[in-house]
Amino acid sequence: MDTFALVVTIGVALGFTYTNGFHDSANAIATSVSTRALTPRAALAMAAVMNLAGAFLGSGVAKTVSEGLIQTPEGQRGMGILFAALVGAIVWNLITWYFGLPSSSSHALFGGMVGAALAGGTTVYWGGVVDKIVIPMFVSPVVGLIAGYLVMCVILWLFRKSNPHKAKRGFRIAQTVSAAGMALGHGLQDAQKTMGIVVMALVIADVHDAGDAIPIWVKVACAVMLSLGTYAGGWRIMRTLGRKIIELDPPQGFAAETTGASIMFGSAFIFHAPISTTHVITSAIMGVGATKRVNAVRWGVAKNIILGWFITMPAAALVAAVSFFVVRLFFG
């Protein structure tokens, strides 16, 4: 196996992790910044540190990505498939970042993997794709919407007799904790997705055995790149999540972040399912906002976001398939 191809593929995987960080940093901190619980730079620094910590909390999601979605391809063709999958994901991330759409980096990666695998003649485990990707893609936003609504209802009931100004001050402080939990969950989920890809590349190159523990350097590299990307910040998407869906106050921000973090930890530790942090926090924000009044949520903006969710996997798959054919054309 060409060592150069391995190094390039791992480099592109780390590049994807970086784009994932700045694309999805908004998921962890948009609500805290929009409610002025944290300054943007303080929020980004905190999110970067918690992303780093979250990456070391488990490996179930990485195992699903590396073994449960496509058959590990072999040889030079296999490395080309991984490279094309990552290109598809990166291109889609950059397009949606440019337009300020909080689409899912996770589903861009999964779409890229499926598209490249189909183009390269590698088996796609459709059962795994449906169970671990498609079903959670539909279920997690519904759970986020309902849970966000219920958590906010509980908060409103518990603090119904409190002084509004004192309560808001308290929740502004509490949001520091909930935002940290959200960033920790983001690290747990999204750093592991790239770890799974790097492990696949190492298996293809015959320098790592399938099923072995993830090398520590892989964990460190993926965690650091995700953190650096997070600290770079994705301001366009932050505006969409923090302001355009609904104007959030501190109690609402706390409810949305607590809901999102809980769902991410549950899905990672219980189901080993690589869910989208974007889907979860966006739907939680919508659910929380609906407690104020249903038309407080700007459903037109929400509709555009949801449309972006549905086209992410097919679009990334298409870019990945085209990328694979280009790679084959030039490198055989």
Coordinates of N, CA and C in Angstrom, one line a residue, residues 63-271:
K63 N -16.7 2.8 16.2 CA -16.8 1.4 15.8 C -18.0 1.3 14.8
T64 N -19.1 2.0 15.0 CA -20.2 2.0 14.1 C -19.8 2.5 12.7
V65 N -19.0 3.6 12.7 CA -18.6 4.3 11.5 C -17.6 3.4 10.7
S66 N -16.6 2.8 11.4 CA -15.6 2.0 10.8 C -16.0 0.6 10.3
E67 N -17.0 0.1 11.0 CA -17.4 -1.3 10.7 C -18.8 -1.5 10.3
G68 N -19.7 -0.6 10.6 CA -21.1 -0.9 10.5 C -21.9 -0.3 9.3
L69 N -21.2 0.5 8.4 CA -21.9 1.2 7.4 C -21.5 0.7 6.0
I70 N -20.2 0.5 5.7 CA -19.8 -0.1 4.5 C -18.7 -1.1 4.7
Q71 N -18.6 -2.1 3.8 CA -17.5 -3.0 3.9 C -16.2 -2.3 3.8
T72 N -15.2 -2.7 4.6 CA -13.9 -2.0 4.5 C -13.3 -2.4 3.2
P73 N -13.1 -1.4 2.3 CA -12.6 -1.6 1.0 C -11.1 -2.0 1.1
E74 N -10.6 -2.5 0.0 CA -9.2 -3.0 0.0 C -8.3 -2.2 -1.0
G75 N -7.0 -2.2 -0.7 CA -6.0 -1.7 -1.6 C -6.1 -0.2 -2.0
Q76 N -5.5 0.1 -3.1 CA -5.5 1.4 -3.6 C -6.9 2.0 -3.9
R77 N -7.8 1.1 -4.4 CA -9.2 1.5 -4.7 C -9.9 1.9 -3.4
G78 N -9.6 1.1 -2.3 CA -10.2 1.3 -1.0 C -9.8 2.7 -0.5
M79 N -8.5 3.1 -0.6 CA -8.1 4.4 -0.2 C -8.7 5.5 -1.0
G80 N -8.9 5.2 -2.3 CA -9.6 6.2 -3.2 C -11.0 6.4 -2.7
I81 N -11.7 5.3 -2.3 CA -13.1 5.4 -1.8 C -13.2 6.3 -0.6
L82 N -12.3 6.1 0.4 CA -12.3 6.9 1.6 C -12.0 8.3 1.3
F83 N -11.0 8.6 0.4 CA -10.6 9.9 0.0 C -11.8 10.7 -0.6
A84 N -12.5 10.0 -1.5 CA -13.7 10.6 -2.2 C -14.8 10.8 -1.2
A85 N -15.0 9.9 -0.3 CA -16.0 10.1 0.7 C -15.8 11.4 1.5
L86 N -14.5 11.6 1.9 CA -14.2 12.8 2.7 C -14.3 14.1 1.9
V87 N -13.9 14.0 0.6 CA -14.1 15.2 -0.3 C -15.5 15.6 -0.4
G88 N -16.4 14.6 -0.6 CA -17.8 14.8 -0.7 C -18.4 15.5 0.6
A89 N -17.9 15.1 1.8 CA -18.4 15.6 3.0 C -17.8 17.1 3.2
I90 N -16.6 17.3 2.9 CA -16.0 18.6 3.0 C -16.6 19.6 2.1
V91 N -16.8 19.2 0.8 CA -17.5 20.2 -0.1 C -18.8 20.6 0.4
W92 N -19.6 19.6 0.8 CA -21.0 19.9 1.3 C -20.9 20.8 2.5
N93 N -20.0 20.5 3.4 CA -19.8 21.4 4.6 C -19.6 22.8 4.3
L94 N -18.7 23.0 3.3 CA -18.3 24.4 2.9 C -19.5 25.1 2.2
I95 N -20.2 24.4 1.4 CA -21.4 25.0 0.7 C -22.4 25.4 1.8
T96 N -22.8 24.5 2.7 CA -23.8 24.9 3.7 C -23.3 25.9 4.7
W97 N -22.0 25.9 5.0 CA -21.4 27.0 5.8 C -21.5 28.3 5.1
Y98 N -21.2 28.4 3.9 CA -21.3 29.6 3.1 C -22.7 30.2 3.1
F99 N -23.7 29.4 3.1 CA -25.1 29.9 3.1 C -25.7 30.0 4.5
G100 N -24.9 29.6 5.5 CA -25.3 29.8 6.9 C -26.4 28.7 7.3
L101 N -26.4 27.6 6.6 CA -27.4 26.5 6.9 C -26.8 25.5 7.9
P102 N -27.4 25.3 9.0 CA -26.9 24.3 10.0 C -27.2 22.9 9.5
S103 N -26.6 22.4 8.5 CA -26.8 21.1 8.0 C -25.9 20.2 8.8
S104 N -26.0 18.9 8.7 CA -25.3 17.9 9.5 C -24.0 17.5 8.8
S105 N -22.8 17.8 9.5 CA -21.5 17.3 9.1 C -21.5 15.8 9.1
S106 N -22.2 15.2 10.1 CA -22.2 13.8 10.2 C -22.9 13.1 9.0
H107 N -24.0 13.7 8.6 CA -24.7 13.0 7.5 C -24.0 13.4 6.2
A108 N -23.3 14.5 6.1 CA -22.4 14.7 4.9 C -21.4 13.6 4.8
L109 N -20.8 13.2 6.0 CA -19.8 12.2 6.0 C -20.4 10.8 5.6
F110 N -21.6 10.5 6.2 CA -22.2 9.2 5.9 C -22.6 9.2 4.4
G111 N -23.2 10.3 3.9 CA -23.6 10.3 2.5 C -22.4 10.1 1.6
G112 N -21.2 10.8 2.0 CA -20.0 10.7 1.2 C -19.5 9.2 1.2
M113 N -19.6 8.5 2.4 CA -19.2 7.1 2.4 C -20.0 6.2 1.5
V114 N -21.3 6.4 1.6 CA -22.2 5.6 0.8 C -22.0 5.9 -0.7
G115 N -22.0 7.2 -1.1 CA -21.8 7.5 -2.5 C -20.5 7.0 -3.1
A116 N -19.4 7.1 -2.3 CA -18.1 6.6 -2.8 C -18.0 5.1 -2.8
A117 N -18.7 4.5 -1.8 CA -18.7 3.0 -1.8 C -19.5 2.5 -3.0
L118 N -20.6 3.1 -3.4 CA -21.4 2.6 -4.5 C -20.6 2.9 -5.8
A119 N -19.9 4.0 -5.9 CA -19.2 4.3 -7.1 C -18.0 3.4 -7.2
G120 N -17.4 3.0 -6.1 CA -16.2 2.1 -6.1 C -16.5 0.6 -6.1
G121 N -17.8 0.3 -6.1 CA -18.2 -1.2 -6.1 C -18.0 -1.9 -4.8
T122 N -18.1 -1.1 -3.7 CA -17.9 -1.7 -2.4 C -19.3 -1.9 -1.7
T123 N -19.4 -3.0 -1.0 CA -20.7 -3.3 -0.4 C -21.1 -2.2 0.7
V124 N -22.4 -1.8 0.5 CA -22.9 -0.9 1.6 C -23.8 -1.8 2.5
Y125 N -23.6 -1.7 3.8 CA -24.5 -2.4 4.7 C -25.8 -1.6 4.9
W126 N -26.7 -1.8 4.1 CA -27.9 -1.0 4.1 C -28.7 -1.1 5.4
G127 N -28.6 -2.3 6.0 CA -29.3 -2.5 7.3 C -28.7 -1.6 8.4
G128 N -27.3 -1.5 8.4 CA -26.6 -0.6 9.3 C -26.9 0.9 9.0
V129 N -27.0 1.2 7.7 CA -27.3 2.6 7.3 C -28.7 3.0 7.8
V130 N -29.6 2.1 7.6 CA -31.0 2.4 8.0 C -31.1 2.4 9.6
D131 N -30.5 1.4 10.3 CA -30.7 1.3 11.7 C -29.9 2.4 12.4
K132 N -28.7 2.7 12.0 CA -27.8 3.6 12.7 C -27.8 5.1 12.2
I133 N -28.3 5.2 11.0 CA -28.2 6.6 10.4 C -29.6 7.1 10.1
V134 N -30.4 6.4 9.2 CA -31.7 6.9 8.7 C -32.7 7.0 9.8
I135 N -32.9 5.9 10.6 CA -33.9 6.0 11.7 C -33.5 7.1 12.7
P136 N -32.3 7.1 13.2 CA -32.0 8.2 14.1 C -32.1 9.6 13.5
M137 N -31.9 9.7 12.2 CA -32.0 11.0 11.5 C -33.5 11.5 11.6
F138 N -34.4 10.6 11.6 CA -35.8 11.0 11.7 C -36.3 11.1 13.2
V139 N -35.8 10.2 14.0 CA -36.2 10.1 15.4 C -35.6 11.2 16.3
S140 N -34.3 11.5 16.1 CA -33.7 12.4 17.0 C -34.2 13.8 17.0
P141 N -34.6 14.4 15.8 CA -35.2 15.7 15.8 C -36.6 15.7 16.4
V142 N -37.4 14.6 16.3 CA -38.7 14.5 16.9 C -38.5 14.5 18.4
V143 N -37.6 13.6 18.9 CA -37.3 13.6 20.3 C -36.8 14.9 20.8
G144 N -35.9 15.6 20.0 CA -35.4 16.9 20.4 C -36.5 17.9 20.6
L145 N -37.4 17.9 19.6 CA -38.6 18.9 19.6 C -39.5 18.7 20.8
I146 N -39.9 17.4 21.0 CA -40.8 17.1 22.1 C -40.1 17.3 23.5
A147 N -38.9 16.8 23.6 CA -38.1 16.9 24.9 C -37.9 18.4 25.2
G148 N -37.5 19.2 24.2 CA -37.2 20.6 24.4 C -38.5 21.3 24.9
Y149 N -39.6 21.0 24.3 CA -40.9 21.5 24.7 C -41.2 21.2 26.1
L150 N -41.1 19.9 26.5 CA -41.4 19.4 27.8 C -40.5 20.0 28.9
V151 N -39.2 20.0 28.6 CA -38.2 20.6 29.5 C -38.5 22.0 29.8
M152 N -38.8 22.8 28.8 CA -39.2 24.2 29.0 C -40.4 24.4 29.8
C153 N -41.4 23.5 29.5 CA -42.7 23.5 30.3 C -42.4 23.3 31.8
V154 N -41.5 22.3 32.1 CA -41.1 22.1 33.5 C -40.5 23.3 34.1
I155 N -39.5 23.9 33.4 CA -38.8 25.1 33.9 C -39.8 26.2 34.2
L156 N -40.7 26.4 33.2 CA -41.7 27.5 33.4 C -42.6 27.2 34.6
W157 N -43.0 26.0 34.9 CA -43.8 25.6 36.0 C -43.0 25.8 37.3
L158 N -41.8 25.3 37.4 CA -40.9 25.4 38.6 C -40.6 26.8 39.0
F159 N -40.5 27.7 38.0 CA -40.0 29.0 38.3 C -41.2 30.1 38.1
R160 N -42.4 29.6 38.1 CA -43.6 30.4 37.8 C -43.7 31.6 38.8
K161 N -43.2 31.4 40.0 CA -43.4 32.4 41.1 C -42.1 33.2 41.3
S162 N -41.1 32.9 40.5 CA -39.8 33.5 40.7 C -39.8 34.9 40.1
N163 N -38.9 35.8 40.7 CA -38.6 37.1 40.1 C -38.0 36.9 38.7
P164 N -38.6 37.3 37.6 CA -38.1 37.1 36.2 C -36.6 37.5 36.0
H165 N -36.3 38.7 36.6 CA -34.9 39.2 36.4 C -33.9 38.3 37.1
K166 N -34.2 37.9 38.4 CA -33.3 37.0 39.1 C -33.2 35.6 38.4
A167 N -34.3 35.1 37.9 CA -34.3 33.8 37.3 C -33.5 33.8 36.0
K168 N -33.6 34.9 35.3 CA -32.8 35.0 34.0 C -31.3 35.1 34.3
R169 N -31.0 35.8 35.4 CA -29.6 35.9 35.8 C -29.0 34.5 36.2
G170 N -29.8 33.8 36.9 CA -29.5 32.4 37.3 C -29.3 31.5 36.1
F171 N -30.2 31.6 35.2 CA -30.1 30.7 34.0 C -29.0 31.1 33.1
R172 N -28.6 32.4 33.1 CA -27.4 32.8 32.3 C -26.2 32.1 32.9
I173 N -26.1 32.0 34.2 CA -24.9 31.3 34.8 C -25.1 29.8 34.5
A174 N -26.3 29.2 34.6 CA -26.5 27.8 34.4 C -26.2 27.4 32.9
Q175 N -26.4 28.4 32.0 CA -26.1 28.1 30.6 C -24.6 27.8 30.4
T176 N -23.7 28.3 31.2 CA -22.3 28.0 31.1 C -22.1 26.5 31.2
V177 N -22.9 25.9 32.1 CA -22.8 24.4 32.4 C -23.5 23.7 31.2
S178 N -24.6 24.1 30.8 CA -25.4 23.4 29.7 C -24.6 23.5 28.4
A179 N -24.0 24.6 28.1 CA -23.2 24.8 26.9 C -22.0 23.9 26.9
A180 N -21.4 23.7 28.1 CA -20.3 22.8 28.3 C -20.7 21.4 28.0
G181 N -21.8 21.0 28.5 CA -22.4 19.7 28.3 C -22.6 19.4 26.8
M182 N -23.1 20.4 26.1 CA -23.4 20.3 24.7 C -22.1 20.1 23.9
A183 N -21.1 20.9 24.3 CA -19.8 20.8 23.6 C -19.1 19.5 23.9
L184 N -19.3 19.0 25.1 CA -18.7 17.6 25.5 C -19.4 16.6 24.7
G185 N -20.7 16.7 24.5 CA -21.5 15.7 23.7 C -21.0 15.8 22.2
H186 N -20.8 17.0 21.7 CA -20.3 17.2 20.4 C -18.9 16.5 20.2
G187 N -18.0 16.7 21.1 CA -16.7 16.0 21.0 C -16.9 14.5 21.1
L188 N -17.8 14.0 21.9 CA -18.0 12.6 22.1 C -18.6 12.0 20.7
Q189 N -19.5 12.7 20.1 CA -20.1 12.2 18.9 C -19.2 12.4 17.7
D190 N -18.8 13.7 17.4 CA -18.2 14.0 16.1 C -16.7 13.7 16.0
A191 N -15.9 13.8 17.1 CA -14.5 13.4 16.9 C -14.4 11.9 16.6
Q192 N -15.4 11.1 17.2 CA -15.3 9.6 17.0 C -15.7 9.3 15.5
K193 N -16.5 10.1 14.9 CA -16.8 9.8 13.5 C -15.5 9.8 12.6
T194 N -14.7 10.8 12.8 CA -13.4 10.8 12.1 C -12.5 9.8 12.5
M195 N -12.5 9.4 13.8 CA -11.6 8.3 14.3 C -12.0 7.1 13.5
G196 N -13.3 6.8 13.3 CA -13.7 5.6 12.5 C -13.1 5.6 11.1
I197 N -13.1 6.8 10.5 CA -12.6 6.9 9.1 C -11.1 6.6 9.1
V198 N -10.3 7.2 10.0 CA -8.9 7.0 10.1 C -8.5 5.6 10.4
V199 N -9.3 4.9 11.3 CA -9.1 3.5 11.6 C -9.3 2.7 10.3
M200 N -10.4 3.0 9.5 CA -10.6 2.3 8.2 C -9.4 2.5 7.3
A201 N -8.8 3.7 7.2 CA -7.6 3.9 6.4 C -6.5 3.1 6.9
L202 N -6.3 3.0 8.2 CA -5.1 2.2 8.7 C -5.3 0.7 8.4
V203 N -6.6 0.2 8.5 CA -6.9 -1.2 8.2 C -6.6 -1.5 6.7
I204 N -7.1 -0.6 5.9 CA -6.8 -0.7 4.4 C -5.3 -0.8 4.1
A205 N -4.6 0.0 4.8 CA -3.1 0.1 4.6 C -2.4 -1.1 5.3
D206 N -3.1 -1.9 6.0 CA -2.5 -3.1 6.7 C -1.6 -2.7 7.8
V207 N -1.8 -1.6 8.5 CA -1.0 -1.2 9.6 C -1.8 -1.2 10.9
H208 N -3.1 -1.7 10.8 CA -3.9 -1.8 12.0 C -4.9 -2.9 11.8
D209 N -5.2 -3.7 12.8 CA -6.2 -4.8 12.6 C -7.6 -4.4 13.0
A210 N -8.5 -4.8 12.2 CA -9.9 -4.4 12.4 C -10.3 -5.0 13.8
G211 N -11.0 -4.2 14.6 CA -11.5 -4.6 15.9 C -10.5 -4.3 17.0
D212 N -9.3 -3.9 16.7 CA -8.3 -3.5 17.7 C -8.7 -2.1 18.3
A213 N -8.2 -1.8 19.5 CA -8.5 -0.5 20.1 C -8.0 0.6 19.2
I214 N -8.7 1.8 19.3 CA -8.2 2.9 18.5 C -6.9 3.5 19.0
P215 N -5.9 3.6 18.2 CA -4.6 4.1 18.6 C -4.8 5.5 19.3
I216 N -4.0 5.7 20.4 CA -4.2 7.0 21.1 C -3.8 8.2 20.2
W217 N -2.9 8.1 19.3 CA -2.5 9.2 18.5 C -3.7 9.6 17.6
V218 N -4.5 8.6 17.2 CA -5.7 8.9 16.3 C -6.7 9.7 17.1
K219 N -6.9 9.3 18.4 CA -7.8 10.1 19.3 C -7.4 11.5 19.5
V220 N -6.1 11.6 19.8 CA -5.5 13.0 20.0 C -5.6 13.8 18.8
A221 N -5.2 13.3 17.6 CA -5.2 14.1 16.4 C -6.6 14.6 16.0
C222 N -7.6 13.6 16.1 CA -9.0 14.0 15.8 C -9.6 15.0 16.8
A223 N -9.3 14.8 18.0 CA -9.8 15.7 19.1 C -9.2 17.1 18.9
V224 N -7.9 17.2 18.7 CA -7.2 18.5 18.5 C -7.8 19.2 17.3
M225 N -7.9 18.5 16.2 CA -8.4 19.2 15.0 C -9.9 19.7 15.1
L226 N -10.7 18.9 15.8 CA -12.1 19.3 16.0 C -12.1 20.5 16.9
S227 N -11.2 20.5 17.9 CA -11.1 21.7 18.9 C -10.6 22.9 18.1
L228 N -9.6 22.8 17.3 CA -9.1 23.9 16.5 C -10.2 24.5 15.6
G229 N -10.9 23.6 15.0 CA -12.0 24.0 14.1 C -13.1 24.7 14.9
T230 N -13.4 24.2 16.0 CA -14.4 24.8 16.9 C -14.0 26.2 17.3
Y231 N -12.7 26.4 17.6 CA -12.3 27.7 18.1 C -12.3 28.7 16.9
A232 N -12.1 28.2 15.7 CA -12.2 29.1 14.5 C -13.6 29.7 14.4
G233 N -14.6 28.9 14.8 CA -15.9 29.5 14.9 C -16.7 29.5 13.5
G234 N -17.9 29.3 13.6 CA -18.8 29.3 12.4 C -19.9 30.4 12.6
W235 N -19.5 31.6 12.4 CA -20.4 32.7 12.8 C -21.6 32.8 11.9
R236 N -21.6 32.4 10.6 CA -22.8 32.5 9.8 C -23.9 31.6 10.4
I237 N -23.5 30.3 10.7 CA -24.4 29.4 11.2 C -24.9 29.7 12.6
M238 N -24.0 30.4 13.4 CA -24.4 30.8 14.7 C -25.5 31.8 14.7
R239 N -25.5 32.7 13.7 CA -26.6 33.7 13.6 C -27.9 33.0 13.3
T240 N -27.9 31.9 12.5 CA -29.1 31.2 12.1 C -29.7 30.5 13.3
L241 N -28.8 29.8 14.1 CA -29.3 29.1 15.2 C -29.7 30.0 16.4
G242 N -28.9 31.0 16.6 CA -29.1 31.8 17.8 C -30.1 32.9 17.7
R243 N -30.4 33.3 16.4 CA -31.3 34.5 16.3 C -32.5 34.2 15.3
K244 N -32.2 33.5 14.2 CA -33.1 33.5 13.1 C -34.3 32.6 13.4
I245 N -34.1 31.5 14.1 CA -35.2 30.5 14.4 C -36.1 31.2 15.4
I246 N -35.5 31.7 16.5 CA -36.3 32.4 17.6 C -35.4 33.2 18.4
E247 N -35.9 34.3 18.9 CA -35.0 35.1 19.9 C -35.1 34.4 21.2
L248 N -33.9 33.8 21.6 CA -33.9 33.0 22.9 C -33.6 33.9 24.1
D249 N -34.2 33.5 25.2 CA -33.7 34.1 26.5 C -33.0 33.0 27.3
P250 N -32.3 33.4 28.4 CA -31.4 32.4 29.1 C -32.2 31.1 29.5
P251 N -33.4 31.1 30.1 CA -34.1 29.9 30.4 C -34.3 29.0 29.2
Q252 N -34.7 29.6 28.1 CA -34.9 28.8 26.9 C -33.6 28.2 26.3
G253 N -32.5 29.0 26.4 CA -31.2 28.5 26.0 C -30.7 27.3 26.8
F254 N -30.9 27.5 28.1 CA -30.6 26.4 29.1 C -31.4 25.1 28.7
A255 N -32.7 25.3 28.5 CA -33.5 24.1 28.2 C -33.1 23.4 26.9
A256 N -32.8 24.2 25.9 CA -32.4 23.7 24.6 C -31.1 22.9 24.7
E257 N -30.1 23.5 25.4 CA -28.8 22.9 25.5 C -28.8 21.6 26.4
T258 N -29.6 21.7 27.4 CA -29.7 20.5 28.3 C -30.4 19.3 27.6
T259 N -31.4 19.7 26.8 CA -32.1 18.6 26.0 C -31.1 18.0 25.0
G260 N -30.4 18.9 24.2 CA -29.5 18.4 23.2 C -28.4 17.5 23.8
A261 N -27.8 18.0 24.8 CA -26.7 17.2 25.4 C -27.1 15.9 25.9
S262 N -28.3 15.8 26.6 CA -28.9 14.6 27.1 C -29.1 13.5 26.0
I263 N -29.6 14.0 24.9 CA -29.9 13.1 23.7 C -28.6 12.6 23.1
M264 N -27.6 13.5 23.0 CA -26.3 13.0 22.4 C -25.6 12.0 23.3
F265 N -25.6 12.2 24.6 CA -24.9 11.3 25.5 C -25.7 9.9 25.4
G266 N -27.0 10.0 25.5 CA -27.8 8.8 25.5 C -27.6 8.0 24.2
S267 N -27.6 8.6 23.1 CA -27.4 7.9 21.8 C -26.0 7.3 21.6
A268 N -25.0 8.0 22.2 CA -23.6 7.5 22.0 C -23.4 6.3 23.0
F269 N -23.8 6.4 24.2 CA -23.5 5.4 25.2 C -24.4 4.2 25.1
I270 N -25.7 4.5 24.8 CA -26.7 3.4 24.9 C -26.8 2.7 23.5
F271 N -26.9 3.5 22.4 CA -27.2 2.9 21.1 C -26.0 2.9 20.2

